[in-house]
Amino acid sequence: MSTTKTEKYQPLTEISAIKLVKKLGLFDATEALTAREIGDGNLNLVFHIINDQTNKSIIVKQALPYAKVVGESWPLSLNRATIESNALKQFGAFTPELVPAVYYHDETLAVTVMEDLSHLTISRAGLIQGESYPLLSQHIGSFLGHIAFKTSDFALKPQDKKEEVVKYSNPDLCNITEDLVFTDPFFDIDTNEFEKALRPDVEELWNDGDVKLQAAKLKYKFSTNAQTLIHGDLHTGSIFASSQETKVIDPEFAFYGPFGFDLGQFVANLFLNALSRETNREPLFAHITNTWNVFKDTFTALWHSENTEPFAKDERLLHEILTQTWQDAVGYAGCEIIRRTIGLAHVADLDEISSEERKINAKRTALKIGRYLLLHQQDVSPNEFEHLLR
Ligand code: SR1
Ligand code: MG
């Protein structure tokens, strides 16, 4: 696992990506390799490189200096590739089975070479097909519990924690979240996108000062509450899964933020998938409850076994932190549900509902529940998500 700095940034092509992995010694110079650009996200190039004879394969991911989804008019810092590579290595130190292995990173080229996970499916795609991934919440709850505790002030020395906060400073990507998740959907802004039929519901949201105040408070907490290293974009499109394995990818939005943010985004995306289904919703609601239970149990066990904070002997501190974490997660889930319905970046779970009438109804319900979550952060327990749809 190495990191280098080359002279000059340039976007890779399929040919130069092959040259790079051969130069790194990850394949022999004589091997016949095939490369394909498979990036379907909003921001990066992703090359899948394979030797068709041996089936050995690898992923080369490169950040572009702008947001691919909009074009060169939206410049973005390349440093996000280094943040992503550092975060993957950091997560891998605590939960190696839940992230891809990183083989190489180049800061200037903004390139990371990593394990190919194409034997797995992006969980959003699988969930849309009706999969339920029985181990998904066990794995994600454990991932979040480990990362939350082990990168927090309760595990790190105070000076080390502050250095980590600086290392993961990620202003451009935080700004995307501050705008797209917390601000734009709550105002009449050009980048929002929604069906004409939803306009009355959206205008009601824009005129709801109480909901907007909660969004503003959560945005402020997101920007200022450096509790732990968060993934920063933990939706179901950032998770590969099968019936046995789960792998978290794409932490380019990682930075030091609130304990509840990743939890809220993950829960929101499970909920949106449940909302898109006509049947078999139960596994999604069970995942929401189990994610929280596993998170809480993992965090609590580490609190008791590894805490370096003298005040941590008082159990009330743990209780307060966990209670606040869940309440924040409910609020963040509300923001995520709203922005995935009417903001710039939608989710296929809702957009691909084939009946127009059912799609509009589902989106209307999403807006209603998103608002409810923002207004009732203190009242919604994990197993109540199920009842919100009744
Ligand atoms: C311009 S980026 C749009 C969205 O894609 C990413 O995955 C994040 O969710 C971001 O909000
Ligand atoms: Mg992503």
mmCIF file of C-alpha atoms and ligand atoms in Angstrom:
data_model
loop_
_atom_site.group_PDB
_atom_site.id
_atom_site.type_symbol
_atom_site.label_atom_id
_atom_site.label_comp_id
_atom_site.label_asym_id
_atom_site.label_seq_id
_atom_site.Cartn_x
_atom_site.Cartn_y
_atom_site.Cartn_z
ATOM 1 C CA MET A 1 0.000 0.000 0.000
ATOM 2 C CA SER A 2 1.858 3.134 -1.161
ATOM 3 C CA THR A 3 1.196 6.787 -1.862
ATOM 4 C CA THR A 4 3.171 8.962 -4.313
ATOM 5 C CA LYS A 5 3.102 12.405 -5.901
ATOM 6 C CA THR A 6 3.549 12.733 -9.684
ATOM 7 C CA GLU A 7 4.401 15.996 -11.484
ATOM 8 C CA LYS A 8 1.171 16.968 -13.183
ATOM 9 C CA TYR A 9 -2.558 16.081 -13.156
ATOM 10 C CA GLN A 10 -4.133 14.677 -16.283
ATOM 11 C CA PRO A 11 -7.292 12.617 -16.729
ATOM 12 C CA LEU A 12 -6.593 8.942 -17.371
ATOM 13 C CA THR A 13 -7.769 7.099 -20.447
ATOM 14 C CA GLU A 14 -8.357 3.357 -20.692
ATOM 15 C CA ILE A 15 -4.864 3.043 -22.205
ATOM 16 C CA SER A 16 -3.051 5.159 -19.613
ATOM 17 C CA ALA A 17 -4.927 3.380 -16.779
ATOM 18 C CA ILE A 18 -3.560 0.046 -18.059
ATOM 19 C CA LYS A 19 -0.056 1.544 -18.326
ATOM 20 C CA LEU A 20 -0.315 2.743 -14.730
ATOM 21 C CA VAL A 21 -1.269 -0.623 -13.196
ATOM 22 C CA LYS A 22 1.511 -2.333 -15.146
ATOM 23 C CA LYS A 23 4.034 0.310 -14.044
ATOM 24 C CA LEU A 24 2.949 -0.297 -10.454
ATOM 25 C CA GLY A 25 3.704 -3.999 -10.871
ATOM 26 C CA LEU A 26 0.090 -4.965 -10.173
ATOM 27 C CA PHE A 27 0.118 -6.811 -13.510
ATOM 28 C CA ASP A 28 3.060 -8.053 -15.618
ATOM 29 C CA ALA A 29 4.089 -5.894 -18.570
ATOM 30 C CA THR A 30 3.266 -8.757 -20.956
ATOM 31 C CA GLU A 31 -0.288 -9.394 -19.732
ATOM 32 C CA ALA A 32 -3.183 -8.647 -22.100
ATOM 33 C CA LEU A 33 -5.546 -6.381 -20.178
ATOM 34 C CA THR A 34 -8.959 -4.888 -20.911
ATOM 35 C CA ALA A 35 -10.001 -1.564 -19.352
ATOM 36 C CA ARG A 36 -13.505 -0.140 -19.261
ATOM 37 C CA GLU A 37 -14.654 3.171 -17.772
ATOM 38 C CA ILE A 38 -17.604 2.201 -15.585
ATOM 39 C CA GLY A 39 -18.099 5.328 -13.440
ATOM 40 C CA ASP A 40 -21.818 5.917 -13.004
ATOM 41 C CA GLY A 41 -21.549 8.335 -10.087
ATOM 42 C CA ASN A 42 -21.674 12.091 -10.162
ATOM 43 C CA LEU A 43 -18.014 12.992 -9.728
ATOM 44 C CA ASN A 44 -15.283 10.561 -10.848
ATOM 45 C CA LEU A 45 -13.774 8.312 -13.507
ATOM 46 C CA VAL A 46 -13.709 4.622 -12.554
ATOM 47 C CA PHE A 47 -11.764 2.096 -14.667
ATOM 48 C CA HIS A 48 -12.299 -1.640 -14.356
ATOM 49 C CA ILE A 49 -9.157 -3.434 -15.523
ATOM 50 C CA ILE A 50 -9.115 -7.175 -16.068
ATOM 51 C CA ASN A 51 -6.907 -9.913 -17.468
ATOM 52 C CA ASP A 52 -9.572 -11.980 -19.248
ATOM 53 C CA GLN A 53 -7.352 -15.076 -19.177
ATOM 54 C CA THR A 54 -6.731 -15.176 -15.427
ATOM 55 C CA ASN A 55 -9.781 -13.134 -14.360
ATOM 56 C CA LYS A 56 -7.562 -11.049 -12.103
ATOM 57 C CA SER A 57 -9.067 -7.556 -11.925
ATOM 58 C CA ILE A 58 -8.590 -4.213 -10.244
ATOM 59 C CA ILE A 59 -10.257 -0.783 -9.951
ATOM 60 C CA VAL A 60 -8.559 2.522 -10.804
ATOM 61 C CA LYS A 61 -10.546 5.506 -9.583
ATOM 62 C CA GLN A 62 -9.655 9.071 -10.512
ATOM 63 C CA ALA A 63 -11.218 12.308 -9.298
ATOM 64 C CA LEU A 64 -12.007 14.882 -11.979
ATOM 65 C CA PRO A 65 -11.330 18.546 -11.174
ATOM 66 C CA TYR A 66 -15.049 19.282 -11.608
ATOM 67 C CA ALA A 67 -18.389 17.603 -10.834
ATOM 68 C CA LYS A 68 -19.065 15.218 -13.757
ATOM 69 C CA VAL A 69 -22.815 15.477 -13.166
ATOM 70 C CA VAL A 70 -22.818 19.228 -13.978
ATOM 71 C CA GLY A 71 -19.640 19.785 -16.011
ATOM 72 C CA GLU A 72 -16.540 21.984 -15.872
ATOM 73 C CA SER A 73 -18.567 24.951 -14.608
ATOM 74 C CA TRP A 74 -18.598 23.277 -11.167
ATOM 75 C CA PRO A 75 -14.920 22.985 -10.137
ATOM 76 C CA LEU A 76 -14.051 20.621 -7.289
ATOM 77 C CA SER A 77 -10.837 20.076 -5.376
ATOM 78 C CA LEU A 78 -8.812 17.001 -6.349
ATOM 79 C CA ASN A 79 -7.797 16.589 -2.711
ATOM 80 C CA ARG A 80 -11.012 14.633 -2.210
ATOM 81 C CA ALA A 81 -9.253 11.632 -3.770
ATOM 82 C CA THR A 82 -6.608 11.724 -1.030
ATOM 83 C CA ILE A 83 -9.341 12.142 1.608
ATOM 84 C CA GLU A 84 -11.130 9.108 0.153
ATOM 85 C CA SER A 85 -8.006 6.988 0.060
ATOM 86 C CA ASN A 86 -7.038 7.984 3.629
ATOM 87 C CA ALA A 87 -10.565 7.302 4.870
ATOM 88 C CA LEU A 88 -10.650 3.867 3.222
ATOM 89 C CA LYS A 89 -7.335 2.989 4.866
ATOM 90 C CA GLN A 90 -8.566 4.343 8.207
ATOM 91 C CA PHE A 91 -11.850 2.420 8.007
ATOM 92 C CA GLY A 92 -9.892 -0.637 6.897
ATOM 93 C CA ALA A 93 -7.770 -0.471 10.054
ATOM 94 C CA PHE A 94 -10.924 -0.967 12.173
ATOM 95 C CA THR A 95 -13.231 -3.018 9.945
ATOM 96 C CA PRO A 96 -11.087 -4.527 7.132
ATOM 97 C CA GLU A 97 -13.843 -6.900 6.035
ATOM 98 C CA LEU A 98 -16.207 -3.990 5.329
ATOM 99 C CA VAL A 99 -14.152 -1.856 2.902
ATOM 100 C CA PRO A 100 -12.130 -2.509 -0.277
ATOM 101 C CA ALA A 101 -8.359 -2.904 0.071
ATOM 102 C CA VAL A 102 -6.388 0.119 -1.192
ATOM 103 C CA TYR A 103 -3.253 -0.816 -3.186
ATOM 104 C CA TYR A 104 -1.939 2.578 -4.266
ATOM 105 C CA HIS A 105 -2.698 6.286 -4.190
ATOM 106 C CA ASP A 106 -1.227 9.206 -6.163
ATOM 107 C CA GLU A 107 -2.054 12.636 -4.752
ATOM 108 C CA THR A 108 -1.336 14.680 -7.884
ATOM 109 C CA LEU A 109 -3.093 12.366 -10.302
ATOM 110 C CA ALA A 110 -5.919 12.019 -7.716
ATOM 111 C CA VAL A 111 -5.846 8.295 -8.445
ATOM 112 C CA THR A 112 -6.578 5.401 -6.101
ATOM 113 C CA VAL A 113 -6.066 1.784 -7.112
ATOM 114 C CA MET A 114 -8.186 -0.615 -5.124
ATOM 115 C CA GLU A 115 -9.782 -4.016 -4.833
ATOM 116 C CA ASP A 116 -12.354 -4.893 -7.494
ATOM 117 C CA LEU A 117 -15.699 -5.688 -5.868
ATOM 118 C CA SER A 118 -17.633 -6.480 -9.011
ATOM 119 C CA HIS A 119 -18.636 -9.895 -7.664
ATOM 120 C CA LEU A 120 -20.985 -7.830 -5.458
ATOM 121 C CA THR A 121 -23.918 -5.580 -6.406
ATOM 122 C CA ILE A 122 -24.449 -1.940 -5.487
ATOM 123 C CA SER A 123 -27.011 -2.343 -2.723
ATOM 124 C CA ARG A 124 -29.360 0.319 -4.109
ATOM 125 C CA ALA A 125 -29.647 -1.646 -7.373
ATOM 126 C CA GLY A 126 -30.190 -4.923 -5.501
ATOM 127 C CA LEU A 127 -32.770 -3.423 -3.157
ATOM 128 C CA ILE A 128 -34.660 -1.984 -6.140
ATOM 129 C CA GLN A 129 -34.713 -5.514 -7.588
ATOM 130 C CA GLY A 130 -36.301 -6.722 -4.319
ATOM 131 C CA GLU A 131 -33.195 -8.124 -2.587
ATOM 132 C CA SER A 132 -33.097 -7.721 1.168
ATOM 133 C CA TYR A 133 -29.442 -8.472 2.056
ATOM 134 C CA PRO A 134 -29.980 -10.134 5.468
ATOM 135 C CA LEU A 135 -26.584 -9.037 6.844
ATOM 136 C CA LEU A 136 -26.663 -5.443 5.599
ATOM 137 C CA SER A 137 -27.693 -3.769 8.865
ATOM 138 C CA GLN A 138 -25.495 -6.014 11.004
ATOM 139 C CA HIS A 139 -22.508 -4.973 8.898
ATOM 140 C CA ILE A 140 -23.329 -1.278 8.532
ATOM 141 C CA GLY A 141 -24.253 -0.931 12.230
ATOM 142 C CA SER A 142 -20.931 -2.516 13.165
ATOM 143 C CA PHE A 143 -19.026 -0.372 10.640
ATOM 144 C CA LEU A 144 -20.604 2.833 11.953
ATOM 145 C CA GLY A 145 -20.208 1.873 15.625
ATOM 146 C CA HIS A 146 -16.513 1.068 15.208
ATOM 147 C CA ILE A 147 -15.642 4.133 13.149
ATOM 148 C CA ALA A 148 -17.709 6.482 15.327
ATOM 149 C CA PHE A 149 -16.042 5.384 18.556
ATOM 150 C CA LYS A 150 -12.508 4.773 17.347
ATOM 151 C CA THR A 151 -12.044 8.116 15.581
ATOM 152 C CA SER A 152 -13.684 10.137 18.382
ATOM 153 C CA ASP A 153 -12.297 12.024 21.382
ATOM 154 C CA PHE A 154 -13.140 8.963 23.490
ATOM 155 C CA ALA A 155 -10.517 6.833 21.731
ATOM 156 C CA LEU A 156 -7.895 9.276 20.417
ATOM 157 C CA LYS A 157 -5.453 11.457 22.333
ATOM 158 C CA PRO A 158 -6.701 15.079 22.239
ATOM 159 C CA GLN A 159 -3.779 16.303 20.087
ATOM 160 C CA ASP A 160 -4.130 13.379 17.657
ATOM 161 C CA LYS A 161 -7.856 13.971 17.285
ATOM 162 C CA LYS A 162 -7.260 17.619 16.373
ATOM 163 C CA GLU A 163 -4.679 16.608 13.775
ATOM 164 C CA GLU A 164 -7.175 14.176 12.266
ATOM 165 C CA VAL A 165 -9.763 16.947 12.010
ATOM 166 C CA VAL A 166 -7.255 18.988 9.987
ATOM 167 C CA LYS A 167 -6.221 15.990 7.853
ATOM 168 C CA TYR A 168 -9.845 15.380 6.876
ATOM 169 C CA SER A 169 -10.761 19.022 6.257
ATOM 170 C CA ASN A 170 -12.900 18.708 3.097
ATOM 171 C CA PRO A 171 -14.442 22.135 2.367
ATOM 172 C CA ASP A 172 -15.575 21.600 -1.253
ATOM 173 C CA LEU A 173 -17.405 18.375 -0.580
ATOM 174 C CA CYS A 174 -18.896 19.634 2.692
ATOM 175 C CA ASN A 175 -20.140 22.611 0.734
ATOM 176 C CA ILE A 176 -21.961 20.287 -1.685
ATOM 177 C CA THR A 177 -23.739 18.642 1.248
ATOM 178 C CA GLU A 178 -24.483 21.967 2.943
ATOM 179 C CA ASP A 179 -26.099 23.194 -0.276
ATOM 180 C CA LEU A 180 -27.711 20.070 -1.725
ATOM 181 C CA VAL A 181 -28.876 18.369 1.484
ATOM 182 C CA PHE A 182 -29.506 21.188 3.932
ATOM 183 C CA THR A 183 -30.235 24.366 1.956
ATOM 184 C CA ASP A 184 -31.381 24.231 -1.676
ATOM 185 C CA PRO A 185 -34.357 21.853 -1.260
ATOM 186 C CA PHE A 186 -35.826 24.244 1.303
ATOM 187 C CA PHE A 187 -35.769 27.242 -1.064
ATOM 188 C CA ASP A 188 -36.920 27.968 -4.607
ATOM 189 C CA ILE A 189 -33.508 27.333 -6.236
ATOM 190 C CA ASP A 190 -32.857 26.440 -9.903
ATOM 191 C CA THR A 191 -30.987 23.227 -9.172
ATOM 192 C CA ASN A 192 -34.043 21.630 -7.523
ATOM 193 C CA GLU A 193 -35.880 19.149 -9.705
ATOM 194 C CA PHE A 194 -39.378 17.824 -9.157
ATOM 195 C CA GLU A 195 -42.532 16.934 -11.040
ATOM 196 C CA LYS A 196 -45.078 19.683 -11.702
ATOM 197 C CA ALA A 197 -47.667 17.742 -9.719
ATOM 198 C CA LEU A 198 -45.544 18.134 -6.583
ATOM 199 C CA ARG A 199 -45.347 21.930 -6.727
ATOM 200 C CA PRO A 200 -48.101 22.572 -4.114
ATOM 201 C CA ASP A 201 -46.400 20.147 -1.691
ATOM 202 C CA VAL A 202 -43.000 21.732 -2.337
ATOM 203 C CA GLU A 203 -44.346 25.254 -1.870
ATOM 204 C CA GLU A 204 -45.871 24.168 1.417
ATOM 205 C CA LEU A 205 -42.408 23.005 2.483
ATOM 206 C CA TRP A 206 -40.776 26.258 1.368
ATOM 207 C CA ASN A 207 -43.329 28.176 3.454
ATOM 208 C CA ASP A 208 -42.873 26.059 6.578
ATOM 209 C CA GLY A 209 -40.667 28.150 8.861
ATOM 210 C CA ASP A 210 -40.576 25.497 11.606
ATOM 211 C CA VAL A 211 -39.238 22.806 9.274
ATOM 212 C CA LYS A 212 -36.693 25.238 7.830
ATOM 213 C CA LEU A 213 -35.473 26.149 11.310
ATOM 214 C CA GLN A 214 -34.788 22.458 12.027
ATOM 215 C CA ALA A 215 -32.917 22.090 8.710
ATOM 216 C CA ALA A 216 -30.868 25.190 9.581
ATOM 217 C CA LYS A 217 -29.982 23.773 13.016
ATOM 218 C CA LEU A 218 -28.949 20.423 11.559
ATOM 219 C CA LYS A 219 -26.848 22.170 8.901
ATOM 220 C CA TYR A 220 -25.117 24.169 11.628
ATOM 221 C CA LYS A 221 -24.462 21.003 13.622
ATOM 222 C CA PHE A 222 -23.139 19.257 10.500
ATOM 223 C CA SER A 223 -20.665 22.101 9.876
ATOM 224 C CA THR A 224 -19.511 22.619 13.451
ATOM 225 C CA ASN A 225 -19.810 19.388 15.416
ATOM 226 C CA ALA A 226 -16.527 17.549 14.739
ATOM 227 C CA GLN A 227 -17.378 14.454 16.787
ATOM 228 C CA THR A 228 -16.003 11.708 14.584
ATOM 229 C CA LEU A 229 -14.719 10.760 11.132
ATOM 230 C CA ILE A 230 -17.819 10.274 9.024
ATOM 231 C CA HIS A 231 -18.207 8.742 5.566
ATOM 232 C CA GLY A 232 -20.261 11.750 4.554
ATOM 233 C CA ASP A 233 -22.294 10.147 1.735
ATOM 234 C CA LEU A 234 -23.468 6.809 3.103
ATOM 235 C CA HIS A 235 -26.435 6.124 0.865
ATOM 236 C CA THR A 236 -27.183 2.658 -0.510
ATOM 237 C CA GLY A 237 -25.294 3.548 -3.717
ATOM 238 C CA SER A 238 -22.099 3.752 -1.615
ATOM 239 C CA ILE A 239 -22.436 0.154 -0.434
ATOM 240 C CA PHE A 240 -21.674 -3.046 -2.324
ATOM 241 C CA ALA A 241 -23.508 -6.117 -1.008
ATOM 242 C CA SER A 242 -24.364 -9.777 -1.421
ATOM 243 C CA SER A 243 -26.176 -12.168 0.898
ATOM 244 C CA GLN A 244 -22.902 -12.629 2.782
ATOM 245 C CA GLU A 245 -20.718 -9.581 2.246
ATOM 246 C CA THR A 246 -21.008 -5.820 2.631
ATOM 247 C CA LYS A 247 -18.392 -3.283 1.489
ATOM 248 C CA VAL A 248 -18.559 0.455 2.038
ATOM 249 C CA ILE A 249 -17.064 2.481 -0.832
ATOM 250 C CA ASP A 250 -16.689 6.104 -1.975
ATOM 251 C CA PRO A 251 -15.871 8.069 1.205
ATOM 252 C CA GLU A 252 -14.777 11.152 -0.748
ATOM 253 C CA PHE A 253 -17.149 13.267 1.382
ATOM 254 C CA ALA A 254 -15.405 12.093 4.582
ATOM 255 C CA PHE A 255 -14.653 14.687 7.264
ATOM 256 C CA TYR A 256 -15.067 15.160 11.005
ATOM 257 C CA GLY A 257 -18.789 15.613 11.608
ATOM 258 C CA PRO A 258 -21.650 14.535 13.870
ATOM 259 C CA PHE A 259 -22.097 10.939 15.083
ATOM 260 C CA GLY A 260 -25.627 10.781 13.662
ATOM 261 C CA PHE A 261 -25.042 11.932 10.071
ATOM 262 C CA ASP A 262 -24.084 8.651 8.349
ATOM 263 C CA LEU A 263 -26.717 6.796 10.345
ATOM 264 C CA GLY A 264 -29.393 9.254 9.224
ATOM 265 C CA GLN A 265 -28.420 9.062 5.548
ATOM 266 C CA PHE A 266 -28.323 5.270 5.580
ATOM 267 C CA VAL A 267 -31.674 4.989 7.365
ATOM 268 C CA ALA A 268 -33.225 7.513 4.944
ATOM 269 C CA ASN A 269 -32.109 5.509 1.921
ATOM 270 C CA LEU A 270 -33.481 2.263 3.397
ATOM 271 C CA PHE A 271 -36.723 4.086 4.043
ATOM 272 C CA LEU A 272 -36.889 5.468 0.489
ATOM 273 C CA ASN A 273 -36.461 1.952 -0.833
ATOM 274 C CA ALA A 274 -39.271 0.701 1.434
ATOM 275 C CA LEU A 275 -41.455 3.536 0.193
ATOM 276 C CA SER A 276 -40.818 2.522 -3.421
ATOM 277 C CA ARG A 277 -41.964 -1.071 -2.788
ATOM 278 C CA GLU A 278 -45.498 -2.359 -2.968
ATOM 279 C CA THR A 279 -44.702 -5.495 -0.962
ATOM 280 C CA ASN A 280 -41.960 -6.967 1.223
ATOM 281 C CA ARG A 281 -41.156 -3.761 3.085
ATOM 282 C CA GLU A 282 -40.558 -5.517 6.412
ATOM 283 C CA PRO A 283 -36.867 -6.352 5.798
ATOM 284 C CA LEU A 284 -36.129 -2.667 5.244
ATOM 285 C CA PHE A 285 -37.758 -1.628 8.504
ATOM 286 C CA ALA A 286 -36.005 -4.469 10.320
ATOM 287 C CA HIS A 287 -32.726 -3.144 8.853
ATOM 288 C CA ILE A 288 -33.443 0.354 10.200
ATOM 289 C CA THR A 289 -33.995 -0.950 13.748
ATOM 290 C CA ASN A 290 -31.085 -3.361 13.580
ATOM 291 C CA THR A 291 -28.642 -0.752 12.233
ATOM 292 C CA TRP A 292 -29.323 1.375 15.287
ATOM 293 C CA ASN A 293 -29.180 -1.593 17.715
ATOM 294 C CA VAL A 294 -25.868 -2.846 16.325
ATOM 295 C CA PHE A 295 -24.436 0.683 16.239
ATOM 296 C CA LYS A 296 -25.474 1.275 19.864
ATOM 297 C CA ASP A 297 -24.148 -2.096 21.081
ATOM 298 C CA THR A 298 -20.836 -1.723 19.230
ATOM 299 C CA PHE A 299 -20.308 1.841 20.432
ATOM 300 C CA THR A 300 -21.278 0.884 24.006
ATOM 301 C CA ALA A 301 -18.925 -2.122 24.117
ATOM 302 C CA LEU A 302 -16.014 0.009 22.864
ATOM 303 C CA TRP A 303 -16.951 2.767 25.323
ATOM 304 C CA HIS A 304 -16.606 0.307 28.199
ATOM 305 C CA SER A 305 -13.449 -1.423 26.958
ATOM 306 C CA GLU A 306 -11.391 1.330 25.283
ATOM 307 C CA ASN A 307 -12.471 4.711 26.610
ATOM 308 C CA THR A 308 -9.605 7.058 27.530
ATOM 309 C CA GLU A 309 -11.838 9.837 28.904
ATOM 310 C CA PRO A 310 -11.870 9.976 32.752
ATOM 311 C CA PHE A 311 -15.460 11.335 32.798
ATOM 312 C CA ALA A 312 -16.620 8.316 30.803
ATOM 313 C CA LYS A 313 -17.104 6.293 33.992
ATOM 314 C CA ASP A 314 -20.372 8.197 34.389
ATOM 315 C CA GLU A 315 -22.861 6.154 32.351
ATOM 316 C CA ARG A 316 -25.086 9.188 31.966
ATOM 317 C CA LEU A 317 -22.579 10.648 29.497
ATOM 318 C CA LEU A 318 -22.872 7.592 27.249
ATOM 319 C CA HIS A 319 -26.652 7.684 27.523
ATOM 320 C CA GLU A 320 -26.751 11.354 26.567
ATOM 321 C CA ILE A 321 -24.465 10.855 23.571
ATOM 322 C CA LEU A 322 -26.459 7.902 22.255
ATOM 323 C CA THR A 323 -29.795 9.649 22.726
ATOM 324 C CA GLN A 324 -28.571 12.758 20.896
ATOM 325 C CA THR A 325 -26.989 10.650 18.138
ATOM 326 C CA TRP A 326 -30.273 8.933 17.334
ATOM 327 C CA GLN A 327 -32.260 12.175 17.472
ATOM 328 C CA ASP A 328 -29.786 13.831 15.098
ATOM 329 C CA ALA A 329 -29.975 10.777 12.825
ATOM 330 C CA VAL A 330 -33.761 11.192 12.624
ATOM 331 C CA GLY A 331 -33.302 14.844 11.595
ATOM 332 C CA TYR A 332 -30.598 14.004 9.040
ATOM 333 C CA ALA A 333 -32.846 11.275 7.649
ATOM 334 C CA GLY A 334 -35.586 13.889 7.207
ATOM 335 C CA CYS A 335 -33.246 16.172 5.217
ATOM 336 C CA GLU A 336 -31.970 13.286 3.082
ATOM 337 C CA ILE A 337 -35.497 12.054 2.269
ATOM 338 C CA ILE A 338 -36.541 15.554 1.200
ATOM 339 C CA ARG A 339 -33.458 16.275 -0.910
ATOM 340 C CA ARG A 340 -33.589 12.888 -2.684
ATOM 341 C CA THR A 341 -37.196 13.703 -3.649
ATOM 342 C CA ILE A 342 -36.992 17.317 -4.863
ATOM 343 C CA GLY A 343 -33.303 18.322 -4.899
ATOM 344 C CA LEU A 344 -30.563 17.998 -7.530
ATOM 345 C CA ALA A 345 -29.552 14.389 -6.832
ATOM 346 C CA HIS A 346 -32.486 11.991 -6.796
ATOM 347 C CA VAL A 347 -32.610 8.252 -6.074
ATOM 348 C CA ALA A 348 -33.556 5.614 -8.621
ATOM 349 C CA ASP A 349 -35.738 3.916 -5.974
ATOM 350 C CA LEU A 350 -38.337 6.677 -6.420
ATOM 351 C CA ASP A 351 -37.549 7.940 -9.926
ATOM 352 C CA GLU A 352 -37.857 4.487 -11.478
ATOM 353 C CA ILE A 353 -41.318 3.682 -10.122
ATOM 354 C CA SER A 354 -43.021 2.809 -13.381
ATOM 355 C CA SER A 355 -46.540 4.033 -12.665
ATOM 356 C CA GLU A 356 -46.598 7.857 -12.754
ATOM 357 C CA GLU A 357 -49.411 7.969 -10.225
ATOM 358 C CA ARG A 358 -47.640 5.699 -7.769
ATOM 359 C CA LYS A 359 -44.406 7.666 -8.208
ATOM 360 C CA ILE A 360 -46.074 11.004 -7.417
ATOM 361 C CA ASN A 361 -47.852 9.479 -4.409
ATOM 362 C CA ALA A 362 -44.603 7.995 -3.118
ATOM 363 C CA LYS A 363 -42.815 11.330 -3.520
ATOM 364 C CA ARG A 364 -45.654 13.177 -1.812
ATOM 365 C CA THR A 365 -45.414 10.734 1.089
ATOM 366 C CA ALA A 366 -41.622 11.169 1.175
ATOM 367 C CA LEU A 367 -42.005 14.932 1.521
ATOM 368 C CA LYS A 368 -44.609 14.555 4.254
ATOM 369 C CA ILE A 369 -42.491 12.089 6.227
ATOM 370 C CA GLY A 370 -39.286 14.065 5.698
ATOM 371 C CA ARG A 371 -41.005 17.082 7.241
ATOM 372 C CA TYR A 372 -42.425 14.969 10.066
ATOM 373 C CA LEU A 373 -38.961 13.638 10.931
ATOM 374 C CA LEU A 374 -37.517 17.147 11.036
ATOM 375 C CA LEU A 375 -40.259 18.298 13.413
ATOM 376 C CA HIS A 376 -40.249 15.185 15.634
ATOM 377 C CA GLN A 377 -36.586 14.300 16.075
ATOM 378 C CA GLN A 378 -37.158 13.573 19.775
ATOM 379 C CA ASP A 379 -40.187 11.327 19.244
ATOM 380 C CA VAL A 380 -39.287 8.840 16.498
ATOM 381 C CA SER A 381 -37.694 5.628 17.735
ATOM 382 C CA PRO A 382 -35.995 3.236 15.255
ATOM 383 C CA ASN A 383 -38.944 0.849 15.127
ATOM 384 C CA GLU A 384 -41.408 3.661 14.505
ATOM 385 C CA PHE A 385 -40.225 4.187 10.920
ATOM 386 C CA GLU A 386 -42.445 1.303 9.962
ATOM 387 C CA HIS A 387 -45.527 3.037 11.363
ATOM 388 C CA LEU A 388 -44.827 6.267 9.498
ATOM 389 C CA LEU A 389 -45.948 4.566 6.303
ATOM 390 C CA ARG A 390 -49.265 3.404 7.666
HETATM 391 C C1 SR1 B 1 -22.808 16.983 -7.326
HETATM 392 S S1 SR1 B 1 -22.767 15.631 -6.308
HETATM 393 C C2 SR1 B 1 -24.417 15.164 -5.996
HETATM 394 C C3 SR1 B 1 -24.554 14.123 -4.973
HETATM 395 O O1 SR1 B 1 -23.812 12.978 -5.367
HETATM 396 C C4 SR1 B 1 -23.045 12.495 -4.277
HETATM 397 O O2 SR1 B 1 -23.069 11.121 -4.206
HETATM 398 C C5 SR1 B 1 -23.620 13.165 -3.052
HETATM 399 O O3 SR1 B 1 -24.718 12.466 -2.522
HETATM 400 C C6 SR1 B 1 -24.014 14.487 -3.609
HETATM 401 O O4 SR1 B 1 -24.930 15.184 -2.801
HETATM 402 MG MG MG B 2 -20.256 8.757 -4.313
#
